[in-house]
Short mmCIF file of N, CA, C and O in Angstrom, two decimals:
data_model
loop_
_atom_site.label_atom_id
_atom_site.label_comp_id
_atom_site.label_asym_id
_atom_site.label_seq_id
_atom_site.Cartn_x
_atom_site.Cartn_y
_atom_site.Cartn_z
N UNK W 1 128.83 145.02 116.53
CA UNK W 1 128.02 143.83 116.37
C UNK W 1 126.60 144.14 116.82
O UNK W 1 126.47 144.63 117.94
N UNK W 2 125.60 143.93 116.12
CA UNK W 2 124.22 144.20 116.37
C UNK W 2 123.32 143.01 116.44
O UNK W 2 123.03 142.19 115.56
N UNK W 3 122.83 143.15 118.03
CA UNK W 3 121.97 141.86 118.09
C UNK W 3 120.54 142.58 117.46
O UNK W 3 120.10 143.72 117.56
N UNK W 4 120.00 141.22 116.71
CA UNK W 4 118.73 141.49 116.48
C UNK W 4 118.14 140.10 117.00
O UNK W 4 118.67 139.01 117.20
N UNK W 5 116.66 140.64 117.15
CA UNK W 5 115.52 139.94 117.73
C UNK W 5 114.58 139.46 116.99
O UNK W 5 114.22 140.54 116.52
N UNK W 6 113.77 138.58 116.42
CA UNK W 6 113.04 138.49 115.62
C UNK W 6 111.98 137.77 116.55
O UNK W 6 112.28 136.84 117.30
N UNK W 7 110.63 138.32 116.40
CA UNK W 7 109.45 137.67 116.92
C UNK W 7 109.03 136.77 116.40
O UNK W 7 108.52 137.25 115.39
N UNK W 8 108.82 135.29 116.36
CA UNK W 8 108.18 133.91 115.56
C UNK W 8 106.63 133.73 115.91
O UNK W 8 105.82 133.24 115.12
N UNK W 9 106.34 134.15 117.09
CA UNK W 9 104.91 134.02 117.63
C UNK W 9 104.66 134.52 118.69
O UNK W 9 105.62 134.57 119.45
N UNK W 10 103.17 135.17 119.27
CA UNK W 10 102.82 135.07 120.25
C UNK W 10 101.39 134.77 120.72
O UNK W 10 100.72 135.05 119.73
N UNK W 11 100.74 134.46 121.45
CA UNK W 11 99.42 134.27 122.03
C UNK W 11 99.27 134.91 123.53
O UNK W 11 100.04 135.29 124.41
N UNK W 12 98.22 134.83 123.40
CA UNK W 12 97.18 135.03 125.02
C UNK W 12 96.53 133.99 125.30
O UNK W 12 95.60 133.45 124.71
N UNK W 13 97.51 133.51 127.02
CA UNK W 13 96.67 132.94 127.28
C UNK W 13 96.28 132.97 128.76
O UNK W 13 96.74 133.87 129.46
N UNK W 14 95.19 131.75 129.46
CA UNK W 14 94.82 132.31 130.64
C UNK W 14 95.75 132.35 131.58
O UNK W 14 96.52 131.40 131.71
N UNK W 15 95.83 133.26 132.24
CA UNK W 15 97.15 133.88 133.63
C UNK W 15 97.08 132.26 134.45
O UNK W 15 96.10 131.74 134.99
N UNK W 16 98.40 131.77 134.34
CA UNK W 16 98.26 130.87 135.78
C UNK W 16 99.97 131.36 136.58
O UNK W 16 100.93 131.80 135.95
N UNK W 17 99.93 131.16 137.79
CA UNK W 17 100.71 131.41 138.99
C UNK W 17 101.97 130.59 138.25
O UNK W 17 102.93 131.32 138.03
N UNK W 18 102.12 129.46 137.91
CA UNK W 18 103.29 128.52 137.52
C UNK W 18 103.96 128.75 136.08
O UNK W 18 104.98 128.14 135.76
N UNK W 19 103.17 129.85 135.06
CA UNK W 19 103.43 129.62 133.61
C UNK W 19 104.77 130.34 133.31
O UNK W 19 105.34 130.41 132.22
N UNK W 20 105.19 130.93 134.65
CA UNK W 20 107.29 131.20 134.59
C UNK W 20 107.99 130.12 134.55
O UNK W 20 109.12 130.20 134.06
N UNK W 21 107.59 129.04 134.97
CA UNK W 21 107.60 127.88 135.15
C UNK W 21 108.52 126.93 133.95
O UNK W 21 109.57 126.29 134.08
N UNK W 22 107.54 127.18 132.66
CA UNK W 22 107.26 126.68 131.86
C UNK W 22 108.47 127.66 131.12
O UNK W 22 109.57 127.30 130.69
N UNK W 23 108.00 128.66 131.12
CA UNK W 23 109.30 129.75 130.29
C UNK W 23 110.94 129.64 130.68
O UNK W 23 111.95 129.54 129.98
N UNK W 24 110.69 129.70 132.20
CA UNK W 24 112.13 129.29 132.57
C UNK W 24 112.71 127.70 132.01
O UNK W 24 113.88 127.35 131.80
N UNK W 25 111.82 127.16 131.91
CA UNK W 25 112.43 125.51 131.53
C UNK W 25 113.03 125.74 130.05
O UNK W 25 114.18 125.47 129.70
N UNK W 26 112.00 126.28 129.26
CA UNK W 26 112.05 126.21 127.21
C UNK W 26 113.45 127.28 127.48
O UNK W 26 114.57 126.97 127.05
N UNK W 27 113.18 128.65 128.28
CA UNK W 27 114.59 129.40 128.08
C UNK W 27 115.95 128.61 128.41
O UNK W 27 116.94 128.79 127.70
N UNK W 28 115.98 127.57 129.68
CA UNK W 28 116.98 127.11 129.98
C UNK W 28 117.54 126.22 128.95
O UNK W 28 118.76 126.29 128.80
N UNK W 29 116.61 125.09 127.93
CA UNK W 29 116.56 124.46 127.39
C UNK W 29 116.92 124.52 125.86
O UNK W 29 117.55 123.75 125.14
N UNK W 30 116.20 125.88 125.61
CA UNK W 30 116.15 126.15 124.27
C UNK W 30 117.31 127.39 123.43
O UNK W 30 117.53 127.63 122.24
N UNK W 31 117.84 127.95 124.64
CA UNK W 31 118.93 128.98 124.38
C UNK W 31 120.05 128.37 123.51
O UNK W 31 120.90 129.09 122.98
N UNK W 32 120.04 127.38 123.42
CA UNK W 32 121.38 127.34 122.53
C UNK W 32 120.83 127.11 120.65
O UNK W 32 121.35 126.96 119.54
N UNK W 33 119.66 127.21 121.17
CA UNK W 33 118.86 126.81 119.57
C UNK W 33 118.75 128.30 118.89
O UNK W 33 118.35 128.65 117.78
N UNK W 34 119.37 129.20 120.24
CA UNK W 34 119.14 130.24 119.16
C UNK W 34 117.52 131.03 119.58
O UNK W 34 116.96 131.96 119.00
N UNK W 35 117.13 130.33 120.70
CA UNK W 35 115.20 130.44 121.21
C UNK W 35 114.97 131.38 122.19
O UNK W 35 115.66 131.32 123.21
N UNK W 36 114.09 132.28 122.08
CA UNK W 36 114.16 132.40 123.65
C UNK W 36 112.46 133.05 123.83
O UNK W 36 111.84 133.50 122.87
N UNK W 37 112.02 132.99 124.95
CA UNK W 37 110.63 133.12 125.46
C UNK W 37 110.46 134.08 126.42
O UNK W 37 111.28 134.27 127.31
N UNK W 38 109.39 134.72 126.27
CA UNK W 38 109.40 135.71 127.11
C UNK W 38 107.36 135.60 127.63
O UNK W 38 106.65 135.11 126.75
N UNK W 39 106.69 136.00 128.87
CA UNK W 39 106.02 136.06 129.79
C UNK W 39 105.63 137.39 129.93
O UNK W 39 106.47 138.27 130.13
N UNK W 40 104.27 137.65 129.83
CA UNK W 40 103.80 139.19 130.22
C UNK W 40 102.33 139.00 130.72
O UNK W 40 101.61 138.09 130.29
N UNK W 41 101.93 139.92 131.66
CA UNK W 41 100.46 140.08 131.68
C UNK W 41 99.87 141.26 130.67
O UNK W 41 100.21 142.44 130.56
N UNK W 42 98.98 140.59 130.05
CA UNK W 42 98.12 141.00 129.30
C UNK W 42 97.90 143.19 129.87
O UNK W 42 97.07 143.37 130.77
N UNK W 43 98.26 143.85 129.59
CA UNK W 43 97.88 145.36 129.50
C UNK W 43 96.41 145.51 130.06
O UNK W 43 95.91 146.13 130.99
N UNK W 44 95.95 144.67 129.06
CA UNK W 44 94.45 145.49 129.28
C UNK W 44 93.84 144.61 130.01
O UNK W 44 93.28 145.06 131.01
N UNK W 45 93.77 143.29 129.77
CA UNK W 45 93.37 141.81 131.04
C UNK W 45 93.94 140.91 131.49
O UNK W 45 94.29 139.82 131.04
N UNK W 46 94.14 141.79 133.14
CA UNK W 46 95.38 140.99 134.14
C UNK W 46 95.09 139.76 134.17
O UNK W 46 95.81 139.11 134.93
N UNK W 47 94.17 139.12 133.53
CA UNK W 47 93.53 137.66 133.92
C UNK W 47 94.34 136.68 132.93
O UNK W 47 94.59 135.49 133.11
N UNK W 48 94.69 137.56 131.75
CA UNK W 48 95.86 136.99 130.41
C UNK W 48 97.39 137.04 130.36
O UNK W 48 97.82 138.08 130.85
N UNK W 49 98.26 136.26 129.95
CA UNK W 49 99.10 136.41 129.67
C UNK W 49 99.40 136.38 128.24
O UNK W 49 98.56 135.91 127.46
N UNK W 50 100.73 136.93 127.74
CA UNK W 50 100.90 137.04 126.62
C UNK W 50 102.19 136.48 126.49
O UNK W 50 103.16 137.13 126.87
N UNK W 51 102.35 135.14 125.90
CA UNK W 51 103.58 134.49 125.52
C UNK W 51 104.49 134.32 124.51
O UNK W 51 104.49 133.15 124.14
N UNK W 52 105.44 135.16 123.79
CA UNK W 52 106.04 135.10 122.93
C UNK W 52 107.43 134.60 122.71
O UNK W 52 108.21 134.82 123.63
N UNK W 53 107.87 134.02 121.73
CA UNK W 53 108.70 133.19 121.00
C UNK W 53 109.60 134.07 120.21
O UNK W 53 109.18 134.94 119.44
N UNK W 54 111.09 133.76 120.48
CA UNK W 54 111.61 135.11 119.95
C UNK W 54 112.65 134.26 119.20
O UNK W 54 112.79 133.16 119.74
N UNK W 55 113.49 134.45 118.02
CA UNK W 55 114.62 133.57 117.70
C UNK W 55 115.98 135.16 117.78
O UNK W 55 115.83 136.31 117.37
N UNK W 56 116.85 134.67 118.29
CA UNK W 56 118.14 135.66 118.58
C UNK W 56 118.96 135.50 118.02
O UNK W 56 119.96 136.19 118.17
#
């Protein structure tokens, strides 16, 4: 059985301290839709995050 991942979207946006926050809620929320979200700092500007939308 092979999971695949498909990316729907992502953006940059500005880094805040709480925006796991926000991911942990849509992941807790949205997992049975099939959703899931993922949180990164930006590579090149720690000041960004990069938020993407994944369907599983």
């Amino acid at each position: 059985m092979e999971s695949k991942i498909e990316v729907l979207a992502t953006v940059k946006i500005q880094h805040s301290d709480d925006l796991y926050k926000i991911v942990d809620c849509l992941n807790r929320t949205l997992k049975r839709n099939n959703l899931m979200f993922g949180l990164a700092l930006d590579e090149n500007d720690k000041s960004k995050a990069v938020f993407t939308i994944y369907r599983t």
